[in-house]
Amino acid sequence: MTTDTVTAFTQLPLQPPLLKALDEVGYETPSPIQAQTIPLLLQGKDVLGQAQTGTGKTAAFALPILSGLEISRKDPQALVLAPTRELAIQVAEAFQKYARHLQGFHVLPVYGGQDYRGQIHALKRGVHVVVGTPGRVMDHMRRGTLLLNKLKVLVLDEADEMLRMGFIDDVEWILEQTPAHRQIALFSATMPAQIRRIAEKHLQAPEQITIQTKTSTVETIRQRFWPVSGLHKLDALTRILEAEPFDGMLVFVRTKTATLELSEKLEARGYDTAPLNGDIPQNQRERTIQQLKNGQLDILVATDVAARGLDVERVSHVVNYDIPYDTEAYVHRIGRTGRAGRKGDAILFVAPRERHLLNAIEKATRQKIDLMELPSTELINDQRIARFKQRITDTLANEELGLYAQLIEQYRQEHNVPAQEIAAALARLLQGDTPLLIPHRAQRKAVSSYRKDAGQASAKPARKTEARATGRESSPEAGKQRCRIEVGRRHKVKPGNIVGAIANEAGIDSKQIGRISIYEDYSLVDLPAGLPKAAFNTLKRARIAGQQLNIVPVGSEASPGKAAGHPANIGDRPVRKRVQTKASTGERPVRKRVQPKAGTGENPSRKGVKPKARPKKVSKNKARKQKPVKTRW
Ligand code: AMP
């Protein structure tokens, strides 16, 4: 069987409990990297895979590992090394998800910044798979709390990222300590020379896997993307549905379950929609497509498989609600619009960690995908009002209203209430609990404070203690904007946590993050000037050490000692330090400079799992002097 013919997980020799779990999570078909990698890993081969986040690579190694485990043996049989704690957690969660029917299975994420005791306790109890950041894994190995003499498989996930973050010596050290005959799978988005060298040295006759991307020109299709993390995907989609004139729409999601869930949600919001997935019997699928053709339905929520070859002229829009695995899938999806010489619209939702896929799609299709202007609250509300009025006009024109007119008149006389108020009460009744308009007071407030912050010196009303104090602080370097985030020393934040979280959440390359100063209650961080508002909004909501960042720009033009909320106003002597910390793992400082990401200018492709909230500690003396730790990246 060639990998092209692997169209279902059941064609792969995976254990039945895994197939059952895959069916439950709603995966319909293996992604290209899975179709290629799983058979090789099951055969015990070493694999060198060039694949990025979002391609389904986690399942590509997790499923064969799970399939080969001896559950009765409780020592680590597989180790996955990942560059960040977020990725380690996410990979461990994926293992857990696929192993939900493997009785007695244990996976443990280990990463820096977390208490050793809990990890040691779990390791002693026995785990089958360890997923960890290199530094912490190495520490456990040195302490003898992690024994890898029974290790069967070692996975290096996002190897280029580990290189970029300065972990590569640790990775090699770990590689050298593991048994000689373990199987290795190395995944990397790019293949810089150092990664190739490691592969040549440690992998035995590896099979190389690259995801081929086919492209075709799609010039009649206008392509736009929306960075989704700021606004919830469903909210973004409903806004688009309200404001974007469309005829028929195909919304692509990844799983069968997601087709059902999203379709239900849209239906609940009043749209004529239906799911389309591979589990739905063929005749019913055909009926659904027919309904889309003749306008009984306007929206289909589909998986790639179910929409293969779909040809409905009235599909004016394709929304990639979940980003596709690869360019080929993208090209296929958007090709469902712009049929029969018509124009079409393709909209792609992109989370910060998926930006590299956006870049890859642009590169492969040689077309720029523009940032979409999401319709504003005002526009949506204007349209809702217009529709509301139109309904009145239509009803007045087409309905027999005699009886109602009489009743209203009766009511008016009996209760002495003006007709206008009665009409308003009826409108409220008709509208039910769903407000007619999107409330935008909060939004306006947020926007105005953003504008004020960006243009003026004060980022936030200064706390008394800070306003009183004096101090000195240099302005941010050219091209940078200083921002304040509401997490500080008392939340036990480390520069690495800040870099990791900001890079992950806002899709900023960590190289572009400048000086970081950590104070008692908050921190200041220099970010590239002119960050898109969406990125700011995402960062506002992001959390580090359990604290919502509530990021605000601080007026960089303020003269030192004047600006409220600026370090100049804080009674500190800045402690200047050049600290280099393993970004976002909170591990020990690295001894080397962080290397620029080889070859690409792309963002680190890490997963956006937020650190668990820690209990807030209340500072005993709020007026205490604030001593920042300075870091430059
Ligand atoms: P990864 O590249 O491993 O980070 O996976 C990206 C996303 O794709 C995750 O949300 C997975 O749950 C999802 N995914 C992985 N494999 C499949 C599949 N075969 N079908 C549908 N979704 C998948």
XYZ file of C-alpha atoms and ligand atoms in Angstrom:
656
model
C 0.000 0.000 0.000
C 1.491 3.390 -0.944
C 0.909 6.399 1.206
C -1.351 7.855 -1.479
C -3.742 5.013 -0.909
C -3.957 5.556 2.858
C -7.283 7.303 3.052
C -8.519 5.979 6.378
C -6.897 5.301 9.732
C -8.357 1.799 9.626
C -5.945 1.025 6.774
C -3.061 1.483 9.197
C -2.075 -1.287 11.600
C -2.952 0.775 14.648
C -4.426 -0.847 17.741
C -8.237 -0.893 17.917
C -8.425 1.307 21.067
C -6.557 4.003 19.148
C -8.822 3.723 16.124
C -11.790 4.034 18.437
C -10.363 7.211 20.002
C -9.630 8.698 16.564
C -13.167 8.079 15.499
C -14.433 9.746 18.650
C -12.278 12.833 18.239
C -13.681 13.034 14.751
C -10.607 12.613 12.565
C -11.875 11.488 9.235
C -8.744 10.718 7.339
C -4.993 10.784 8.051
C -3.293 14.038 7.106
C -0.480 13.718 4.520
C 2.261 13.656 7.164
C 0.354 11.011 9.104
C -0.234 8.856 6.037
C 3.485 8.908 5.325
C 4.987 8.745 8.800
C 2.787 6.304 10.696
C 3.574 3.223 8.546
C 7.333 3.948 8.720
C 7.391 4.426 12.464
C 5.309 1.291 12.920
C 7.972 -0.573 10.948
C 10.588 0.684 13.405
C 12.334 3.021 10.966
C 13.972 6.301 11.881
C 12.214 9.265 10.329
C 13.380 12.740 9.377
C 10.227 14.763 8.795
C 10.060 18.280 7.493
C 6.736 19.362 8.858
C 5.291 22.290 10.678
C 2.728 22.788 13.355
C -0.756 22.352 12.020
C 0.123 19.506 9.690
C -0.964 16.864 12.200
C 2.589 15.812 13.050
C 1.805 15.178 16.723
C -0.551 12.336 15.874
C 1.958 11.201 13.232
C 4.387 10.198 15.976
C 2.022 9.745 18.939
C -0.136 7.073 17.299
C 2.677 4.668 16.346
C 4.317 5.222 19.745
C 1.072 4.386 21.521
C 0.550 1.394 19.297
C 3.912 -0.075 20.266
C 3.757 0.469 24.031
C 3.835 -2.302 26.582
C 1.375 -0.911 29.061
C 2.245 -3.499 31.717
C 5.799 -2.121 31.829
C 5.824 1.137 33.686
C 9.098 2.689 32.658
C 9.529 5.409 30.058
C 9.405 3.776 26.657
C 9.144 6.993 24.675
C 10.585 10.456 25.190
C 9.476 13.506 23.242
C 11.676 16.596 23.430
C 9.909 19.864 22.698
C 11.231 23.435 22.741
C 8.608 25.027 24.986
C 6.519 24.133 27.967
C 3.394 25.001 25.978
C 4.285 22.522 23.285
C 5.228 19.889 25.875
C 1.842 20.253 27.532
C 0.015 20.206 24.245
C 1.824 17.097 23.027
C 1.158 15.341 26.335
C -2.520 16.259 25.999
C -2.582 14.848 22.493
C -1.133 11.539 23.772
C -3.799 11.478 26.446
C -6.517 12.151 23.882
C -5.479 9.330 21.571
C -4.850 6.935 24.480
C -8.201 7.440 26.142
C -9.055 3.751 25.616
C -5.596 2.418 26.526
C -6.205 1.353 30.105
C -3.410 2.244 32.515
C -1.540 4.537 30.127
C 0.448 7.410 31.661
C 2.116 10.363 29.983
C 3.984 13.068 31.876
C 4.949 16.534 30.680
C 8.103 17.847 32.389
C 9.273 21.388 31.893
C 11.156 24.145 33.614
C 9.467 26.511 35.984
C 7.452 23.696 37.504
C 8.105 22.180 40.917
C 10.353 19.109 40.777
C 8.538 17.242 43.523
C 5.350 16.621 41.577
C 7.331 15.508 38.536
C 9.531 13.168 40.578
C 6.505 11.704 42.292
C 4.818 11.019 38.952
C 8.008 9.533 37.503
C 8.310 7.218 40.493
C 4.723 6.055 40.075
C 5.613 5.067 36.530
C 4.973 6.643 33.148
C 5.094 5.258 29.629
C 5.773 8.479 27.770
C 7.653 11.584 28.920
C 7.265 14.829 27.007
C 9.675 17.485 28.136
C 11.762 20.520 27.452
C 15.444 19.601 27.074
C 16.791 21.402 30.138
C 14.378 19.841 32.589
C 14.675 16.394 31.029
C 18.433 16.653 31.360
C 18.133 17.708 35.008
C 15.976 14.691 35.780
C 18.405 12.402 33.995
C 21.324 13.825 35.971
C 19.461 13.459 39.254
C 18.637 9.895 38.363
C 14.911 10.589 38.601
C 14.397 9.841 34.912
C 15.871 6.567 33.738
C 15.894 6.036 30.015
C 17.591 2.659 29.785
C 14.370 1.063 28.506
C 13.667 3.807 25.997
C 12.371 2.565 22.660
C 11.503 5.785 20.827
C 12.871 9.307 20.980
C 11.101 12.162 19.210
C 12.674 15.549 18.599
C 9.767 17.860 17.945
C 10.363 21.266 16.347
C 14.101 20.589 16.279
C 14.912 23.868 14.525
C 13.113 25.707 17.271
C 15.194 23.898 19.889
C 18.281 24.931 17.960
C 17.095 28.513 17.741
C 16.446 28.634 21.448
C 19.893 27.367 22.292
C 18.935 23.869 23.453
C 20.821 21.910 20.885
C 23.739 20.914 23.141
C 21.266 19.627 25.703
C 19.461 17.684 23.002
C 22.688 16.066 21.872
C 23.634 15.236 25.432
C 20.281 13.507 25.899
C 20.660 11.681 22.575
C 24.011 10.366 23.722
C 22.642 9.052 27.015
C 19.816 7.031 25.464
C 20.147 3.367 24.467
C 21.897 2.782 21.151
C 18.995 0.987 19.489
C 16.183 3.399 20.166
C 14.162 4.580 17.210
C 14.324 8.310 16.443
C 11.838 10.598 14.763
C 13.066 14.110 14.140
C 10.607 16.782 13.044
C 11.629 20.228 11.981
C 9.939 22.968 9.990
C 13.248 23.887 8.401
C 16.411 21.856 8.014
C 19.369 24.042 8.941
C 22.830 22.502 8.690
C 23.097 21.775 12.413
C 19.865 19.787 12.396
C 21.037 17.861 9.346
C 24.308 17.123 11.135
C 22.464 15.760 14.161
C 20.252 13.661 11.913
C 23.287 12.249 10.102
C 25.052 11.468 13.353
C 22.210 9.949 15.342
C 19.551 8.645 12.958
C 20.012 5.293 11.285
C 19.133 5.232 7.582
C 16.281 7.640 8.165
C 13.345 7.883 5.803
C 12.888 11.492 4.767
C 9.435 12.951 4.622
C 8.510 16.263 3.129
C 5.018 17.365 2.462
C 4.754 18.145 -1.201
C 2.583 21.085 -2.058
C 0.740 21.322 -5.314
C -0.435 24.712 -6.390
C -2.699 26.117 -8.984
C -3.612 29.636 -9.853
C -6.706 30.978 -8.280
C -6.715 34.481 -9.638
C -10.451 34.998 -9.722
C -10.610 34.362 -6.026
C -10.024 37.193 -3.608
C -8.078 35.804 -0.673
C -8.098 37.335 2.751
C -7.120 36.177 6.202
C -8.298 37.048 9.655
C -6.003 36.644 12.689
C -8.409 34.774 14.893
C -6.955 34.789 18.317
C -8.281 38.228 19.226
C -11.887 37.582 18.525
C -13.362 34.184 18.983
C -13.677 32.264 15.721
C -17.406 31.859 16.011
C -17.874 35.565 16.693
C -15.653 36.408 13.756
C -17.623 34.087 11.516
C -20.972 35.507 12.568
C -19.724 39.005 11.920
C -18.590 37.982 8.467
C -21.929 36.323 7.823
C -23.742 39.480 8.807
C -21.651 41.979 6.949
C -20.311 40.164 3.915
C -22.779 39.835 1.065
C -22.676 36.142 0.154
C -24.733 33.718 -1.809
C -23.623 30.232 -0.825
C -20.855 29.533 1.647
C -18.625 26.593 2.466
C -17.043 26.624 5.891
C -14.165 24.179 6.300
C -13.337 22.576 9.617
C -10.998 19.745 10.504
C -13.153 17.153 12.138
C -16.486 15.445 11.647
C -17.522 16.506 15.114
C -16.685 20.113 14.336
C -18.980 20.054 11.283
C -21.864 19.063 13.544
C -21.039 21.466 16.343
C -20.467 24.511 14.176
C -23.453 23.809 12.012
C -25.646 23.586 15.118
C -24.283 26.850 16.453
C -24.933 28.640 13.184
C -28.403 27.207 13.021
C -29.061 28.467 16.522
C -28.086 31.898 15.223
C -30.671 31.677 12.516
C -28.689 30.536 9.483
C -29.788 27.878 7.015
C -26.940 25.494 7.346
C -26.056 21.801 7.381
C -22.994 19.677 8.142
C -21.210 17.707 5.446
C -18.811 14.992 6.544
C -17.699 11.539 5.514
C -19.924 9.812 8.087
C -23.094 11.157 6.528
C -24.531 8.602 4.083
C -23.906 9.375 0.446
C -27.548 9.922 -0.496
C -28.044 12.364 2.350
C -24.877 14.222 1.360
C -26.181 14.525 -2.167
C -29.480 15.865 -0.840
C -27.639 18.443 1.234
C -25.584 19.587 -1.754
C -28.759 19.799 -3.823
C -30.295 21.991 -1.125
C -27.278 24.279 -1.297
C -27.651 24.428 -5.083
C -31.287 25.412 -5.011
C -30.947 27.880 -2.147
C -32.744 25.912 0.569
C -29.454 25.998 2.413
C -26.894 28.793 2.341
C -24.038 27.412 4.381
C -22.408 24.005 4.514
C -19.927 23.197 7.236
C -17.677 20.585 5.703
C -14.550 18.510 6.096
C -12.073 18.292 3.232
C -13.086 14.752 2.412
C -16.782 15.455 2.183
C -16.331 18.542 0.029
C -13.936 16.902 -2.410
C -14.915 17.845 -5.941
C -17.958 19.805 -4.804
C -19.114 22.030 -7.625
C -21.871 24.455 -6.770
C -21.914 27.680 -8.725
C -23.580 29.702 -6.052
C -20.748 29.156 -3.559
C -19.469 32.707 -3.401
C -17.426 32.249 -0.221
C -15.129 29.680 1.285
C -14.207 30.162 4.902
C -11.255 28.201 6.235
C -12.493 28.133 9.808
C -9.767 25.648 10.721
C -6.603 26.193 8.742
C -5.877 23.359 6.271
C -2.931 21.007 6.740
C -1.123 22.078 3.642
C -1.234 24.256 0.580
C -2.743 21.539 -1.521
C -5.737 21.263 0.773
C -6.033 25.049 0.796
C -5.995 25.277 -2.974
C -8.589 22.553 -3.180
C -10.814 24.195 -0.614
C -10.811 27.643 -2.127
C -11.321 26.130 -5.566
C -14.875 25.336 -4.425
C -15.678 28.979 -5.091
C -15.091 31.048 -8.212
C -16.748 28.274 -10.229
C -17.878 28.697 -13.807
C -15.858 31.859 -14.335
C -17.435 33.655 -11.394
C -15.563 35.615 -8.807
C -15.100 34.074 -5.399
C -13.988 34.993 -1.926
C -11.777 32.929 0.324
C -11.307 33.773 3.968
C -8.725 32.081 6.158
C -8.726 32.138 9.952
C -5.160 32.127 11.236
C -4.087 31.774 14.863
C -0.715 33.287 15.778
C 0.942 29.882 15.913
C -0.381 29.082 12.445
C 1.212 32.064 10.746
C 3.865 29.928 9.159
C 1.118 28.078 7.282
C -0.152 31.382 5.978
C 3.365 32.199 4.784
C 3.704 28.779 3.201
C 0.390 29.159 1.375
C 1.350 32.600 0.093
C 4.698 31.291 -1.073
C 3.308 28.231 -2.780
C 0.386 29.979 -4.485
C 2.537 33.044 -5.192
C -0.379 35.163 -4.143
C -0.613 37.564 -1.312
C -3.365 36.957 1.171
C -4.559 40.274 2.511
C -5.474 41.022 6.065
C -9.218 41.161 6.280
C -10.955 44.161 7.745
C -13.459 42.593 10.048
C -16.681 44.561 9.896
C -16.905 47.006 12.772
C -19.578 46.891 15.436
C -21.028 50.094 13.956
C -21.341 48.562 10.526
C -22.941 45.418 11.885
C -25.343 47.428 13.966
C -26.228 49.685 11.030
C -27.021 46.619 9.004
C -29.079 45.081 11.769
C -31.083 48.285 12.042
C -31.571 48.410 8.288
C -32.779 44.793 8.278
C -35.074 45.473 11.193
C -36.648 48.417 9.384
C -36.920 46.409 6.218
C -38.864 43.720 8.057
C -41.325 46.353 9.225
C -41.671 47.703 5.702
C -42.192 44.214 4.255
C -44.729 43.286 6.882
C -46.642 46.515 6.362
C -46.666 45.875 2.631
C -47.543 42.206 2.590
C -49.486 41.212 5.680
C -53.096 41.628 6.635
C -52.767 43.741 9.771
C -56.371 44.733 10.506
C -56.850 42.660 13.627
C -53.505 43.733 15.090
C -54.179 47.379 14.356
C -57.457 47.056 16.240
C -55.820 45.383 19.221
C -53.134 48.047 19.425
C -55.721 50.773 19.314
C -57.680 49.032 22.085
C -54.544 48.692 24.188
C -53.636 52.322 23.617
C -57.000 53.503 24.880
C -57.189 51.075 27.818
C -53.708 51.824 29.111
C -53.184 55.324 27.880
C -49.829 54.423 26.386
C -48.554 56.056 23.173
C -48.583 53.792 20.102
C -44.818 54.246 19.747
C -44.221 52.616 23.128
C -46.537 49.745 22.326
C -44.665 49.176 19.080
C -41.375 49.196 20.999
C -42.695 46.581 23.437
C -43.781 44.388 20.535
C -40.399 44.729 18.876
C -38.731 43.647 22.109
C -41.084 40.681 22.259
C -40.210 39.742 18.705
C -36.512 40.069 19.314
C -36.563 37.817 22.372
C -33.468 37.654 24.526
C -31.024 38.219 21.685
C -30.167 41.911 21.701
C -30.849 43.642 18.405
C -27.538 45.491 18.561
C -24.067 44.482 19.632
C -23.347 46.479 22.767
C -20.293 48.542 21.978
C -19.792 50.668 24.990
C -17.056 48.388 26.306
C -15.469 48.183 22.921
C -15.498 51.935 22.443
C -13.906 52.354 25.798
C -11.200 49.887 24.943
C -10.517 51.520 21.605
C -10.393 55.009 23.010
C -8.053 54.007 25.773
C -5.898 52.270 23.175
C -5.766 55.448 21.134
C -5.043 57.572 24.117
C -2.341 55.205 25.229
C -0.743 55.078 21.863
C -0.705 58.797 21.375
C -0.107 60.180 24.834
C 2.249 59.598 27.605
C 0.028 57.900 30.130
C -0.569 54.230 29.666
C -2.739 53.843 32.725
C -3.485 55.943 35.698
C -0.373 55.527 37.732
C -0.588 53.872 41.063
C 0.064 56.224 43.904
C 3.295 54.590 44.880
C 4.623 54.776 41.374
C 3.565 58.316 40.667
C 5.308 59.529 43.750
C 8.594 57.991 43.023
C 11.253 59.168 40.672
C 13.692 57.199 38.651
C 15.396 57.007 35.331
C 14.876 54.843 32.340
C 16.003 55.092 28.750
C 13.501 55.344 25.926
C 12.880 52.286 23.823
C 15.187 51.882 20.859
C 14.064 53.124 17.442
C 11.222 51.136 15.958
C 10.131 49.808 19.326
C 7.131 50.622 21.441
C 7.332 50.175 25.192
C 4.365 48.333 26.650
C 3.225 47.601 30.120
C 1.904 44.182 31.144
C 0.229 43.383 34.418
C 2.466 40.600 35.548
C 5.484 41.134 37.732
C 7.975 39.736 40.123
C 5.422 38.817 42.717
C 3.783 36.531 40.166
C 7.153 34.849 39.782
C 7.430 35.763 36.138
C 10.690 35.244 34.298
C 11.836 37.067 31.140
C 11.627 33.754 29.300
C 7.935 33.411 30.178
C 7.262 36.881 28.809
C 9.153 36.310 25.582
C 7.569 32.915 25.055
C 4.040 34.051 25.750
C 4.262 37.217 23.663
C 5.938 35.419 20.778
C 3.358 32.656 20.910
C 0.268 34.720 21.415
C 0.951 37.604 19.084
C 2.945 35.692 16.515
C 5.956 37.957 16.994
C 9.374 36.554 16.349
C 11.149 36.423 19.715
C 14.107 38.215 18.117
C 11.915 41.284 17.770
C 11.143 41.473 21.446
C 13.411 44.045 23.030
C 14.200 45.033 26.566
C 12.154 43.535 29.357
C 12.028 45.117 32.797
C 10.299 43.180 35.519
C 8.918 45.130 38.463
C 7.077 44.001 41.539
C 3.540 44.144 40.119
C 4.057 44.603 36.419
C 6.631 44.527 33.666
C 7.646 46.669 30.727
C 8.517 45.150 27.441
C 9.673 46.740 24.216
C 7.790 45.412 21.211
C 7.994 46.306 17.527
C 6.189 49.596 16.948
C 2.968 49.489 14.957
C 1.779 46.073 16.037
C -1.651 45.373 14.588
C -4.549 46.073 16.888
C -5.609 42.450 16.707
C -2.252 41.394 18.127
C -2.659 43.882 20.947
C -6.124 42.628 21.707
C -4.837 39.081 21.818
C -2.070 40.089 24.150
C -4.498 41.933 26.389
C -6.264 38.696 27.092
C -3.198 36.474 27.191
C -2.037 35.191 30.554
C 1.349 34.626 32.070
C 1.664 32.956 35.439
C -2.098 33.141 35.660
C -2.177 36.930 35.223
C -4.071 38.533 32.399
C -1.561 40.788 30.651
C -3.878 43.713 29.905
C -1.086 45.075 27.775
C -1.065 48.806 27.052
C 1.416 50.865 25.099
C 3.373 53.342 27.178
C 4.110 56.729 25.625
C 7.659 56.390 24.414
C 7.942 60.113 23.789
C 7.429 60.937 27.443
C 10.439 62.520 28.975
C 12.028 60.409 31.639
C 10.560 61.035 35.006
C 7.294 62.432 33.665
C 5.196 59.655 32.290
C 2.842 57.910 34.590
C 3.193 54.172 34.468
C 6.590 54.596 32.914
C 9.537 53.187 34.799
C 10.794 56.703 35.042
C 8.092 57.249 37.600
C 8.968 54.291 39.643
C 11.312 54.681 42.470
C 13.831 52.214 41.257
C 17.314 52.130 40.193
C 17.177 49.967 37.159
C 19.324 46.897 37.645
C 20.821 46.345 34.247
C 21.439 42.759 33.460
C 21.945 40.862 30.291
C 20.109 37.698 31.041
C 19.434 35.070 28.472
C 16.835 32.641 29.456
C 15.404 29.709 27.649
C 12.479 31.454 26.139
C 9.128 30.459 27.521
C 10.276 27.415 29.436
C 11.420 29.323 32.460
C 14.457 27.097 32.593
C 17.977 27.940 33.580
C 19.630 30.714 31.618
C 21.349 29.467 28.514
C 25.003 29.979 28.211
C 24.874 30.788 24.540
C 23.340 33.519 22.498
C 19.951 32.711 21.131
C 20.456 31.934 17.492
C 18.385 33.529 14.802
C 15.985 31.106 13.235
C 17.822 29.640 10.310
C 16.684 30.340 6.838
C 13.266 31.753 7.545
C 11.920 34.928 8.925
C 8.982 33.097 10.274
C 7.572 33.055 13.738
C 8.230 30.285 16.166
C 5.567 27.705 15.654
C 4.625 26.980 19.165
C 1.305 26.039 20.576
C -0.764 28.524 22.446
C -1.462 26.618 25.642
C -1.457 29.053 28.440
C 0.292 28.357 31.680
C -1.954 27.263 34.504
C -3.076 30.014 36.817
C -1.130 30.284 39.986
C -2.673 31.581 43.185
C -2.232 35.304 43.512
C 0.057 36.389 46.250
C -0.707 39.735 47.785
C 2.302 41.871 48.313
C 2.623 42.937 51.930
C 4.090 46.268 51.158
C 2.741 47.685 47.961
C 4.731 50.877 48.301
C 7.948 48.912 48.347
C 10.560 50.056 45.906
C 10.485 48.301 42.621
C 13.659 46.774 41.302
C 13.463 45.721 37.713
C 15.441 42.963 36.112
C 16.574 44.091 32.690
C 16.808 41.781 29.811
C 17.609 42.373 26.189
C 16.897 39.768 23.593
P -0.456 19.350 14.951
O 0.186 19.661 13.647
O -0.041 18.026 15.479
O -0.263 20.446 15.928
O -2.046 19.216 14.717
C -2.813 20.333 14.396
C -4.284 20.110 14.647
O -4.829 19.186 13.708
C -4.634 19.559 16.013
O -5.704 20.335 16.504
C -5.095 18.160 15.768
O -6.093 17.768 16.691
C -5.649 18.240 14.366
N -5.503 16.984 13.625
C -4.411 16.193 13.586
N -4.620 15.137 12.783
C -5.878 15.258 12.295
C -6.682 14.474 11.396
N -6.217 13.380 10.843
N -7.927 14.916 11.124
C -8.385 16.056 11.680
N -7.693 16.833 12.516
C -6.443 16.451 12.836
